Short mmCIF file of C-alpha atoms and ligand atoms in Angstrom, two decimals:
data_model
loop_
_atom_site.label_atom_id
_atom_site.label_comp_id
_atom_site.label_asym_id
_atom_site.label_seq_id
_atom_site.Cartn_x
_atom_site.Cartn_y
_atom_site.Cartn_z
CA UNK A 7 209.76 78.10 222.62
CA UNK A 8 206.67 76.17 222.29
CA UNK A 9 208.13 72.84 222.70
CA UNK A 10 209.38 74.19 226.23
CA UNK A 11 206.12 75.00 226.93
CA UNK A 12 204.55 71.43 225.88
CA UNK A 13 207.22 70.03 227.63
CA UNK A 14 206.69 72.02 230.76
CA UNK A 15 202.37 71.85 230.83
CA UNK A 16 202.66 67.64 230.03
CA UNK A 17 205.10 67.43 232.83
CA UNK A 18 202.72 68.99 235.18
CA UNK A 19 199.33 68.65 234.03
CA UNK A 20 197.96 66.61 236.55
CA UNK A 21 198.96 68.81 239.64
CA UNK A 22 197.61 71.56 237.39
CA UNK A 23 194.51 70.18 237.95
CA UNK A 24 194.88 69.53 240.94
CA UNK A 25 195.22 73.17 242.34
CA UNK A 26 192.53 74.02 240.39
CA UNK A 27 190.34 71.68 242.36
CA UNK A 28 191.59 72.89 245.67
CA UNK A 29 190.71 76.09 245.06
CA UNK A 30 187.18 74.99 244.38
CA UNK A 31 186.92 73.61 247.34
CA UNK A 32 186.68 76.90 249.08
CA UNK A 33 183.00 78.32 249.41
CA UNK A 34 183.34 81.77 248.10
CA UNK A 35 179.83 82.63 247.95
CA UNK A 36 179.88 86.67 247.89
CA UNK A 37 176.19 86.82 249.07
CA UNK A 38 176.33 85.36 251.73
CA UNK A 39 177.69 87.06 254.93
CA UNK A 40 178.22 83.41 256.66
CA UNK A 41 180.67 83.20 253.88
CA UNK A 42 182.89 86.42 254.40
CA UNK A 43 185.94 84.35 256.10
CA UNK A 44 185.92 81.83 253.33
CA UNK A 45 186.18 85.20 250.93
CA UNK A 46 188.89 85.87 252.49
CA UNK A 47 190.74 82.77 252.41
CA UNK A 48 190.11 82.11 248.97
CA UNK A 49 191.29 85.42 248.31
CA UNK A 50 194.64 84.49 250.31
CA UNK A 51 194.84 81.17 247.88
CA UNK A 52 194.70 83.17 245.01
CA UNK A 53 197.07 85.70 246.37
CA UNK A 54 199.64 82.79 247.21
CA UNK A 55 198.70 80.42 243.76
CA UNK A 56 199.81 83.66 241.63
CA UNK A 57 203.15 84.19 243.79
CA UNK A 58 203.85 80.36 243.11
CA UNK A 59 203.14 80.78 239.81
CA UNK A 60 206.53 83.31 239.59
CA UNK A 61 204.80 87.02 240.48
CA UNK A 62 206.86 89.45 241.76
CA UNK A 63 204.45 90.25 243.94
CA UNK A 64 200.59 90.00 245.22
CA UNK A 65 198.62 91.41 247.39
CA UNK A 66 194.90 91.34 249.02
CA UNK A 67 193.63 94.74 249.09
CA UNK A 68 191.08 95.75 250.80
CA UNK A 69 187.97 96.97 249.38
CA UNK A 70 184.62 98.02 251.43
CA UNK A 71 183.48 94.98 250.53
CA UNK A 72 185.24 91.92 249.94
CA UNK A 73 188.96 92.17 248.95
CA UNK A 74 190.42 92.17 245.65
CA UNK A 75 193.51 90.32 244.71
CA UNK A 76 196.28 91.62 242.47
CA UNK A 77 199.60 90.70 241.33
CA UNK A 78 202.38 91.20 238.90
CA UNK A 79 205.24 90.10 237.01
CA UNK A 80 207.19 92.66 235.72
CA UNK A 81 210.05 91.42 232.95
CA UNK A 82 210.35 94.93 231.01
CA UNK A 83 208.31 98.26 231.85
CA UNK A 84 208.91 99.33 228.16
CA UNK A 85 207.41 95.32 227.10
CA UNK A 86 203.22 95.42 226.32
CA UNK A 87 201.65 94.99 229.60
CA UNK A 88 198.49 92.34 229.85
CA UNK A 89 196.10 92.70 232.32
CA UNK A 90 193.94 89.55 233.65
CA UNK A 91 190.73 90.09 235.29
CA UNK A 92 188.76 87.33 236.63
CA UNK A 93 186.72 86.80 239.83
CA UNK A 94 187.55 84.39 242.51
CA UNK A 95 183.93 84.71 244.43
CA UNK A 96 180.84 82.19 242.86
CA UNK A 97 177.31 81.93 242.75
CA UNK A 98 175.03 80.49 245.88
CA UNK A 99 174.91 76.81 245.43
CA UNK A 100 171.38 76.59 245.78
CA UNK A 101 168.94 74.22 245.30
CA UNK A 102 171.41 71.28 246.87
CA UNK A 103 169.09 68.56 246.42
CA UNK A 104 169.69 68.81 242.39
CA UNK A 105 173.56 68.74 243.03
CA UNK A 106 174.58 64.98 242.21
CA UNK A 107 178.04 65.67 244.08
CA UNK A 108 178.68 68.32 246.59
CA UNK A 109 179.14 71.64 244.93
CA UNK A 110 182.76 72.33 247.21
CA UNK A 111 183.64 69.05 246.74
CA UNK A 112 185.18 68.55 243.49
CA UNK A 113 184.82 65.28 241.56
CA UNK A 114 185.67 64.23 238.04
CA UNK A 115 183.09 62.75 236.15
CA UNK A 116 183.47 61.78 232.24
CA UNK A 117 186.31 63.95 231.78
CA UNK A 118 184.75 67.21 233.71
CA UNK A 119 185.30 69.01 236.99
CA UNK A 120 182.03 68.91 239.20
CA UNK A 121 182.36 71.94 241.49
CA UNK A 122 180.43 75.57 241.60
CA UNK A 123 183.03 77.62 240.22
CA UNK A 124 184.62 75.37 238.28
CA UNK A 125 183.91 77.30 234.98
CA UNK A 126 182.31 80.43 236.24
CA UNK A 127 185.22 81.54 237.36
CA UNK A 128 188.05 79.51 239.29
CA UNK A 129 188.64 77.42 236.50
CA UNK A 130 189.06 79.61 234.12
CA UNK A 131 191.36 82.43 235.85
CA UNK A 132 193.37 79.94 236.96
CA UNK A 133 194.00 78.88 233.55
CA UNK A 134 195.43 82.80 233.69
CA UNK A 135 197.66 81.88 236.43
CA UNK A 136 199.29 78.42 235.15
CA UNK A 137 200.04 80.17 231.74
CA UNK A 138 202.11 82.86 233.70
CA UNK A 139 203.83 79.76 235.57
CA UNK A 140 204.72 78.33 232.15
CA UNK A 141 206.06 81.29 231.01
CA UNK A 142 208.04 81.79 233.98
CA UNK A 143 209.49 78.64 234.89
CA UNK A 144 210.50 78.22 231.56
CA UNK A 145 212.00 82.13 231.07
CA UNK A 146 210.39 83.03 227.83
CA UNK A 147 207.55 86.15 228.91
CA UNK A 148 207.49 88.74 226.56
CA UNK A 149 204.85 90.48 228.10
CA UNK A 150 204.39 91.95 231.70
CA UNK A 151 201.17 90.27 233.23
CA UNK A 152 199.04 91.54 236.28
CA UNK A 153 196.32 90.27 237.82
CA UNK A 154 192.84 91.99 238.86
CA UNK A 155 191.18 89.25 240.29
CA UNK A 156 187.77 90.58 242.64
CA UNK A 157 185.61 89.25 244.81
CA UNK A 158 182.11 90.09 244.55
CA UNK A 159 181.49 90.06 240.61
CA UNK A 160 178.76 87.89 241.42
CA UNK A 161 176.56 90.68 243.50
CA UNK A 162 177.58 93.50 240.79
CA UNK A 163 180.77 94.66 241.29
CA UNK A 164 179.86 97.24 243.66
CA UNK A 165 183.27 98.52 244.78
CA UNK A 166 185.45 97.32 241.90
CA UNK A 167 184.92 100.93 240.33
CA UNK A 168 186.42 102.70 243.11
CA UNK A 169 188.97 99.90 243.54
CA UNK A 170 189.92 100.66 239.86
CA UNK A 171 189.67 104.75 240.12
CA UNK A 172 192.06 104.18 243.33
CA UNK A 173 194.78 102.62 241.76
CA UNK A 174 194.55 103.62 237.79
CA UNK A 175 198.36 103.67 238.18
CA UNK A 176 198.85 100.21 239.32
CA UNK A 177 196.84 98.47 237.25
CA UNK A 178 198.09 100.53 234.07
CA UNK A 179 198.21 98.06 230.71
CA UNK A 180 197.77 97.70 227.13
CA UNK A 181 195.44 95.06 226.99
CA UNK A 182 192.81 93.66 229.61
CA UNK A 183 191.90 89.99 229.01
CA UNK A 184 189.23 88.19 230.39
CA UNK A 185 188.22 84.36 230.39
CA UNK A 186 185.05 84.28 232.09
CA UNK A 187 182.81 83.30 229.14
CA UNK A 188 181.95 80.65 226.77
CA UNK A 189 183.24 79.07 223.39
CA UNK A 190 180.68 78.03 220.98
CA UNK A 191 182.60 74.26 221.12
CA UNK A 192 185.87 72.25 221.00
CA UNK A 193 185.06 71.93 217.36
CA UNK A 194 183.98 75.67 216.75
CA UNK A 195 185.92 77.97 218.61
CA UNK A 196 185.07 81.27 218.70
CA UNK A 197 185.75 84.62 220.75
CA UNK A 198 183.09 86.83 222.38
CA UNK A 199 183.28 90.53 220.88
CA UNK A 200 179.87 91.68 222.37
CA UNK A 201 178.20 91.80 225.69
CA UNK A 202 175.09 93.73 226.12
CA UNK A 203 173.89 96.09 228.62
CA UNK A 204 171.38 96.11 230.93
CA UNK A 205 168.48 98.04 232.56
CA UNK A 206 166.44 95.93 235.30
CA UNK A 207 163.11 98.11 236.70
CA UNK A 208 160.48 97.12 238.92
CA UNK A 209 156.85 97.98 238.37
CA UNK A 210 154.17 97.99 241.16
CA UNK A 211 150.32 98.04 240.39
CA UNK A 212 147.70 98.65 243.24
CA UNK A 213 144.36 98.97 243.09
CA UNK A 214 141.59 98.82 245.91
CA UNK A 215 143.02 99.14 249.48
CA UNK A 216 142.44 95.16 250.54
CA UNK A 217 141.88 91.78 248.64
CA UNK A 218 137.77 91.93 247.62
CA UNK A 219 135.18 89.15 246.76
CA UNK A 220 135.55 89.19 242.79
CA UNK A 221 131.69 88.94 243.22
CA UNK A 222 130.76 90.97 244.96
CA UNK A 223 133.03 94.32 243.54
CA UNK A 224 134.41 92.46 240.17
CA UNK A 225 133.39 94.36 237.06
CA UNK A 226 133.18 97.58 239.10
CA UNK A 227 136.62 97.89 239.98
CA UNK A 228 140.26 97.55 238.64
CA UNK A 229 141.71 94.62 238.67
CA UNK A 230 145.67 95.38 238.98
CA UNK A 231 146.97 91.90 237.58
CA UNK A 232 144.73 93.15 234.59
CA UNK A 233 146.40 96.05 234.25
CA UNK A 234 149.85 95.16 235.16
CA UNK A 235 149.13 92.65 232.14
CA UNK A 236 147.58 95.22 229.37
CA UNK A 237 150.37 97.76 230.15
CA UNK A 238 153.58 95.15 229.80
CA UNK A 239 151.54 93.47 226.74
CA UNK A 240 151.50 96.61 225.38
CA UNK A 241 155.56 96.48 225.20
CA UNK A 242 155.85 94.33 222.07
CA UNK A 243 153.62 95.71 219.08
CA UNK A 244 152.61 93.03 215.91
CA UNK A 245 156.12 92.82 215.01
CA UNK A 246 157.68 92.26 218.27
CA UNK A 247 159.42 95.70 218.17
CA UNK A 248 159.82 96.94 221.63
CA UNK A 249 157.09 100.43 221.98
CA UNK A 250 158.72 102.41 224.39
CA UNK A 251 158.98 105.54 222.81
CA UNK A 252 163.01 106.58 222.03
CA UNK A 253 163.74 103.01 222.95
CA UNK A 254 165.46 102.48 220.08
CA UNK A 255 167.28 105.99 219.38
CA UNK A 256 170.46 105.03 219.93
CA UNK A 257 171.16 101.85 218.76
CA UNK A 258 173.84 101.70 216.38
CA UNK A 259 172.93 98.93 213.75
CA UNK A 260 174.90 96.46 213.12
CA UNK A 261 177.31 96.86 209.93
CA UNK A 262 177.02 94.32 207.47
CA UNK A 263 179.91 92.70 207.70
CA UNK A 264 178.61 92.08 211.45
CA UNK A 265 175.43 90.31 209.96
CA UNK A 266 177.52 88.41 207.57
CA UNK A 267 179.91 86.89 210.20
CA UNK A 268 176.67 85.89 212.50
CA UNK A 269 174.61 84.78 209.01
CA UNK A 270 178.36 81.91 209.32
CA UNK A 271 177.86 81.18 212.65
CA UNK A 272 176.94 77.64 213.15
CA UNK A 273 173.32 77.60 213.90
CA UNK A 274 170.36 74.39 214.08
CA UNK A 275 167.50 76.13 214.38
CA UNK A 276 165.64 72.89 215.29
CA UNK A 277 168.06 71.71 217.38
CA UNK A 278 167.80 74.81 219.11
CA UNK A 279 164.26 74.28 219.17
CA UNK A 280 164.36 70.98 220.67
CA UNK A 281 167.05 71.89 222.93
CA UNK A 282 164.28 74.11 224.41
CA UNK A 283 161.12 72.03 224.23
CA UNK A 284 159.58 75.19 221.96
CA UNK A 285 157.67 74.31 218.37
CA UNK A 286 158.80 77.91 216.92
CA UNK A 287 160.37 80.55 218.42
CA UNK A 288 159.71 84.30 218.53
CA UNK A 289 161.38 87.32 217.58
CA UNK A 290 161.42 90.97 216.33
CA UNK A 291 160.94 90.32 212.74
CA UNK A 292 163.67 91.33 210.09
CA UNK A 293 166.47 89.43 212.34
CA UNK A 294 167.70 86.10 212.95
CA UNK A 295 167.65 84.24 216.17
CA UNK A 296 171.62 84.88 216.49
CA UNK A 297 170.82 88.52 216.16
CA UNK A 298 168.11 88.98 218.43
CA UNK A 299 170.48 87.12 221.29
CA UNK A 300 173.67 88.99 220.36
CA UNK A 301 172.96 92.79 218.28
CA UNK A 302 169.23 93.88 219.17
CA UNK A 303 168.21 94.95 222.46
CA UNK A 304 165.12 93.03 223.96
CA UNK A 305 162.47 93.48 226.96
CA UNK A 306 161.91 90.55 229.07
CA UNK A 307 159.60 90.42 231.60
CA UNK A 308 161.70 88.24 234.53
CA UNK A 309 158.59 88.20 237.34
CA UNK A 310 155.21 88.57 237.95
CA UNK A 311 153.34 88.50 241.35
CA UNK A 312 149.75 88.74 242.47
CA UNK A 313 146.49 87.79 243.70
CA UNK A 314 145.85 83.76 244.58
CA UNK A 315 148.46 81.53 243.31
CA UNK A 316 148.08 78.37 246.36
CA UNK A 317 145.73 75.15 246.09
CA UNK A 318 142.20 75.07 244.81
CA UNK A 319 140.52 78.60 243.85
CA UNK A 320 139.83 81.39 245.27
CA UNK A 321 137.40 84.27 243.66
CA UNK A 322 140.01 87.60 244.86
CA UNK A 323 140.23 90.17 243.18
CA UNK A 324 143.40 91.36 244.26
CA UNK A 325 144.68 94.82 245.93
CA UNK A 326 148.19 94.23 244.00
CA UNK A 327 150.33 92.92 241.34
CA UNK A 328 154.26 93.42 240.64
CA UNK A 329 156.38 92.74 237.44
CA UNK A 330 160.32 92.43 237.35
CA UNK A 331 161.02 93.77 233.53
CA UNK A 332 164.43 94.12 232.24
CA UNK A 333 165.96 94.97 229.09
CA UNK A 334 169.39 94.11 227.73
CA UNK A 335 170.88 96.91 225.64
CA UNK A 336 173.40 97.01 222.52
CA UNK A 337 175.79 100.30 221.49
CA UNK A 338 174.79 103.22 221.94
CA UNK A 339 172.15 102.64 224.32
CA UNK A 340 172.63 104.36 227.68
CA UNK A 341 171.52 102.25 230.65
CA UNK A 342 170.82 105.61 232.57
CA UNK A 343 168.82 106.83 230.03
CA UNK A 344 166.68 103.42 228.78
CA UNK A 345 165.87 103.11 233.02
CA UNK A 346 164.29 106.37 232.73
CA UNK A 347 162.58 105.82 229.43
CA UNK A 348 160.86 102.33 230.73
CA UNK A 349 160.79 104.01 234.66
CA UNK A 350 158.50 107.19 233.02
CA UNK A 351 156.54 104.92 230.43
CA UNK A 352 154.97 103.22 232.95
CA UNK A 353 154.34 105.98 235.18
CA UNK A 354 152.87 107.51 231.44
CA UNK A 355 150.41 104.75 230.38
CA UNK A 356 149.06 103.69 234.05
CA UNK A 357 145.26 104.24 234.02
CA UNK A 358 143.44 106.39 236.33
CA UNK A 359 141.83 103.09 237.86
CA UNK A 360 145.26 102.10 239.53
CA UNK A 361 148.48 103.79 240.77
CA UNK A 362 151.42 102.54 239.27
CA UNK A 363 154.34 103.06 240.77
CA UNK A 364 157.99 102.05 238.53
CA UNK A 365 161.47 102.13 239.99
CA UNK A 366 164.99 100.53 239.10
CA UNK A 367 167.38 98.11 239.68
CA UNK A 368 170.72 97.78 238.62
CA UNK A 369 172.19 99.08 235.22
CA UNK A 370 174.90 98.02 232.78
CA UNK A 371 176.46 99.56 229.67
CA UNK A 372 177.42 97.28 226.47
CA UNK A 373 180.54 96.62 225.64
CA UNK A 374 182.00 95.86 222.10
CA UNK A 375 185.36 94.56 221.15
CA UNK A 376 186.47 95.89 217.66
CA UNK A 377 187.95 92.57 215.74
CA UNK A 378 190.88 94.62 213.98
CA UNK A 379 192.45 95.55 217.51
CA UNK A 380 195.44 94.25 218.76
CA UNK A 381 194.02 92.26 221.07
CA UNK A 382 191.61 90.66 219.24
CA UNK A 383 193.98 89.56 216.68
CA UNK A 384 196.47 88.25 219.26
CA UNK A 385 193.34 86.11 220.44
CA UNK A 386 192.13 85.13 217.34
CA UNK A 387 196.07 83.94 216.23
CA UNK A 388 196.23 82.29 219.35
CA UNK A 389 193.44 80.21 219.11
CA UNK A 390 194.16 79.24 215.45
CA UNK A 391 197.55 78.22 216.65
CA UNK A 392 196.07 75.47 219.61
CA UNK A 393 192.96 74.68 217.83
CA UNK A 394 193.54 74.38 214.44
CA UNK A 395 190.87 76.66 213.01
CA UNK A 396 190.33 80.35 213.17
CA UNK A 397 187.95 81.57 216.04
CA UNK A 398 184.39 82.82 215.36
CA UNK A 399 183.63 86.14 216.66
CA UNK A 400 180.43 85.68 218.53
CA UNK A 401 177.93 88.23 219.74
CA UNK A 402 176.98 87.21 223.29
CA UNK A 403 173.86 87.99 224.58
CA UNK A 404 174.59 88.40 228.22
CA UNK A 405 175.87 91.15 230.39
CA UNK A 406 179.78 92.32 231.53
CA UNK A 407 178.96 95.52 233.34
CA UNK A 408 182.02 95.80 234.29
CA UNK A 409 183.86 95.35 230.98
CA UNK A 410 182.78 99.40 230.36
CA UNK A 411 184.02 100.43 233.59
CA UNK A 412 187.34 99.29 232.92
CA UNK A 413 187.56 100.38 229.60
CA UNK A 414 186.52 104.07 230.67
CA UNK A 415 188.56 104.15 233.67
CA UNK A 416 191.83 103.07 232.36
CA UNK A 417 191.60 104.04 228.78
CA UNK A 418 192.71 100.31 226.69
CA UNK A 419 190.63 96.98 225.01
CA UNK A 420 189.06 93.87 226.48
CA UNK A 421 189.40 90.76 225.13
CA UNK A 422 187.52 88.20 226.07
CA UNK A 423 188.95 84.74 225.68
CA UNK A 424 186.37 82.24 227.18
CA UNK A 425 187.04 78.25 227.39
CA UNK A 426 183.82 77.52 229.11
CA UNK A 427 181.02 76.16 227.12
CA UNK A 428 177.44 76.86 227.47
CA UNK A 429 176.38 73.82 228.28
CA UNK A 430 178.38 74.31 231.79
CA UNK A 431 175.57 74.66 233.78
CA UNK A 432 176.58 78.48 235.20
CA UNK A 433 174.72 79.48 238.31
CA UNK A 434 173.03 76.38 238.25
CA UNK A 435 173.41 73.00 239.78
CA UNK A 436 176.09 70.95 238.92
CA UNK A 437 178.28 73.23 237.31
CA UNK A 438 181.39 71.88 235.73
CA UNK A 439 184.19 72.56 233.53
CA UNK A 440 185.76 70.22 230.77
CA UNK A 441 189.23 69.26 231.57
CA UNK A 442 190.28 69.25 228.05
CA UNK A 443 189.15 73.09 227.74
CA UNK A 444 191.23 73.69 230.83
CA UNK A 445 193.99 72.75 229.70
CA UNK A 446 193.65 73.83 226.14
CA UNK A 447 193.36 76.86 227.43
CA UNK A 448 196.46 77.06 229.64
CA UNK A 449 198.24 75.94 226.08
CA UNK A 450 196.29 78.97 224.46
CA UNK A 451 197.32 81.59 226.81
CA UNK A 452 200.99 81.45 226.23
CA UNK A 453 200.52 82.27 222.30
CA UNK A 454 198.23 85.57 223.39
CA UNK A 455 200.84 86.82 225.36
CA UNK A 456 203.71 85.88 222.52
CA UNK A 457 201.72 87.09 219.57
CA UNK A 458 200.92 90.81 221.93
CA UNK A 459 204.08 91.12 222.47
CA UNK A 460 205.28 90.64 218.63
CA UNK A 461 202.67 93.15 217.58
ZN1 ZN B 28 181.75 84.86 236.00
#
């Protein structure tokens, strides 16, 4: 069977590639309402790529937002079915200026795809989509395979749960997987078994009722930049522990066979360092830097705004200052309940010299694979298969909001099986995607689906 499948991918590689690039070409920005007929015509690629790629069927469906495409290819209803989500919308382009190429118009450079979307996540569902053509063309599917592919991942998701709660029926599988991540290298692979959650809040300081003459009324009154900065310095105590009180309640520590895989990890610490133009770097104490990024939860403040920041100076002191704070969570930690806890701690500790006002943004639950599923192990054999070398399972530090949704809604796994890399420049200018990890993952995919289905 897998010499078929060699056979088959070698044969066609290049126009492979070639779709994939067309596809990229299309600017699915979600945010942007100028953009909503381009949604939909990407959407109608997709719909038409998976058909090509032997579907039974696929369909846009509406959503109240933009539409969601779906598919299938039913062999067996008794076989495993896999379920692919991925996301056919990107990220704004912007700044354009520090694009070397134009960002929908795809160019190879060094052995990469230049294009936003390319890795985050055209390129990598699409990988999805030319496995199931392998598997078709050359007859040997052992699974079913449908596809979940949405539109507007990059603004939240915010009609994918209803979309999901709609048609539980349809979309019924054993296994969801998901390639919209990163490896830790070519050399290293590795599979993602943790996202964290997230809490985002807002906090607003105001003090006297206009700008004043830091002269004239400084020392007598408030200053709120002052206060906005003793109350969020206040978060962290000696040891870098977060103080909001039951902030840490839930969290389920990590076992220590958990620490003991991440302890393996690969890790330069002064590469890292360099990497990031730091001399040391900072952390809650008692963990490693692997740790704090992938099993602790953490408080970042993401903004701060006040007072006189143009040319020159100017002696204000200021009627206002505002600070963006979120926190990324780990299991158990509710994202309901942690918004609440930061929303009422800094209504709690705001001085009588000031009113403080706090209120939220948007919320995400964490999401952990378990490594002895079926799933997982399917993965994990997969990628030993192509690469040579049994995958690392990595605890990644950023957020899948959706990946608890799903779970909850329709009741099996996610496995994430990302061929990105980190270094792919995601939401930022010139993103791109290595050719080599698109098409080692196209020859991964296959296996997962084979090894499932012998499970
Ligand atoms: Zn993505």
């Amino acid at each position: 069977m897998e010499q078929v499948w060699k056979e088959y991918q070698e044969k066609n590689k290049d126009r492979f590639l070639k779709e994939m690039m067309e596809l990229l070409r299309i600017p699915s920005v979600s945010a942007k309402s100028e953009h909503k007929e381009d949604m939909r015509r990407c959407a109608e690629a997709v719909r038409q790529s998976i058909l090509e790629a032997g579907a039974d069927r696929a369909e846009v469906m509406e959503t109240a937002g933009h539409p969601v495409v779906f598919g299938e290819k039913i062999i067996d209803p008794s076989k495993p079915t896999v379920l692919v989500y991925g996301h056919y919308d990107v990220q704004p382009p912007e700044p354009l200026d520090l694009w070397h190429s134009g960002p929908f118009e795809p160019v190879i450079k060094e052995g990469k795809v230049y294009a936003r979307g390319s890795a985050d996540d055209k390129g990598q569902f699409y990988m999805h989509v030319k496995a199931l053509e392998t598997l078709a063309k050359t007859n040997t599917l052992q699974t079913n395979i449908k596809f979940l592919i949405e539109g507007e991942e990059e603004v939240g998701s915010p009609n994918l749960e209803k979309f999901v709660t709609d048609n539980k029926e349809l979309l019924k599988s054993d296994v969801i997987l998901i390639s919209d991540s990163a490896m830790l290298s070519m050399e290293n692979p590795s599979l993602d078994v943790r996202v964290r959650g997230m809490s985002y809040i807002e906090v607003e300081v105001k003090g006297p009722n206009r700008d004043l003459h830091s002269g004239i009324y400084g020392g007598a009154v408030g200053n709120p930049i002052t206060i906005l900065c003793k109350m969020l310095a206040s978060c962290h105590d000696e040891n870098n522990h977060i103080t909001i009180p039951g902030f840490y309640d839930d969290v389920v520590e990590a076992t220590e066979e958990e620490r003991e895989i991440i302890a393996r990890t690969p890790y330069d610490e002064d590469e890292y360092k360099r990497d990031l133009g730091v001399k040391e770097l900072w952390g809650e104490n008692g963990f490693s830097t692997n740790e704090r990024t992938g099993i602790r939860p953490t408080l970042e403040i993401n903004g701060i705004c006040g007072g006189y920041t143009g040319e020159g100076a100017k002696t204000v002191l200021p009627s206002k200052a505002t600070a963006k704070i979120s926190a990324r969570l780990v299991p158990n930690q509710s994202s309901k309940k942690i918004t609440q806890l930061l929303l009422e701690h800094f209504r709690k500790i705001a001085p009588p010299s000031a009113t403080v006002k706090a209120f939220e943004h948007h919320g995400g639950e964490p999401y952990v694979t378990p490594i002895d599923s079926k799933g997982y192990k399917a993965a994990a054999k997969a990628v030993e298969k192509t690469f040579g070398k049994e995958p690392i399972p990595v605890s990644g530090g950023g957020s899948i909001p959706i990946c608890s949704i799903l779970e909850k809604e329709l009741g099996i796994k996610i496995v994430f099986m990302g061929f990105g890399l980190d270094s792919d420049n995601l939401h930022s200018p010139n993103e791109k995607f290595n050719i080599e990890n698109f098409h080692k993952g196209i020859e991964t995919i296959p296996y997962f689906h084979k090894f499932f289905a012998e499970m």
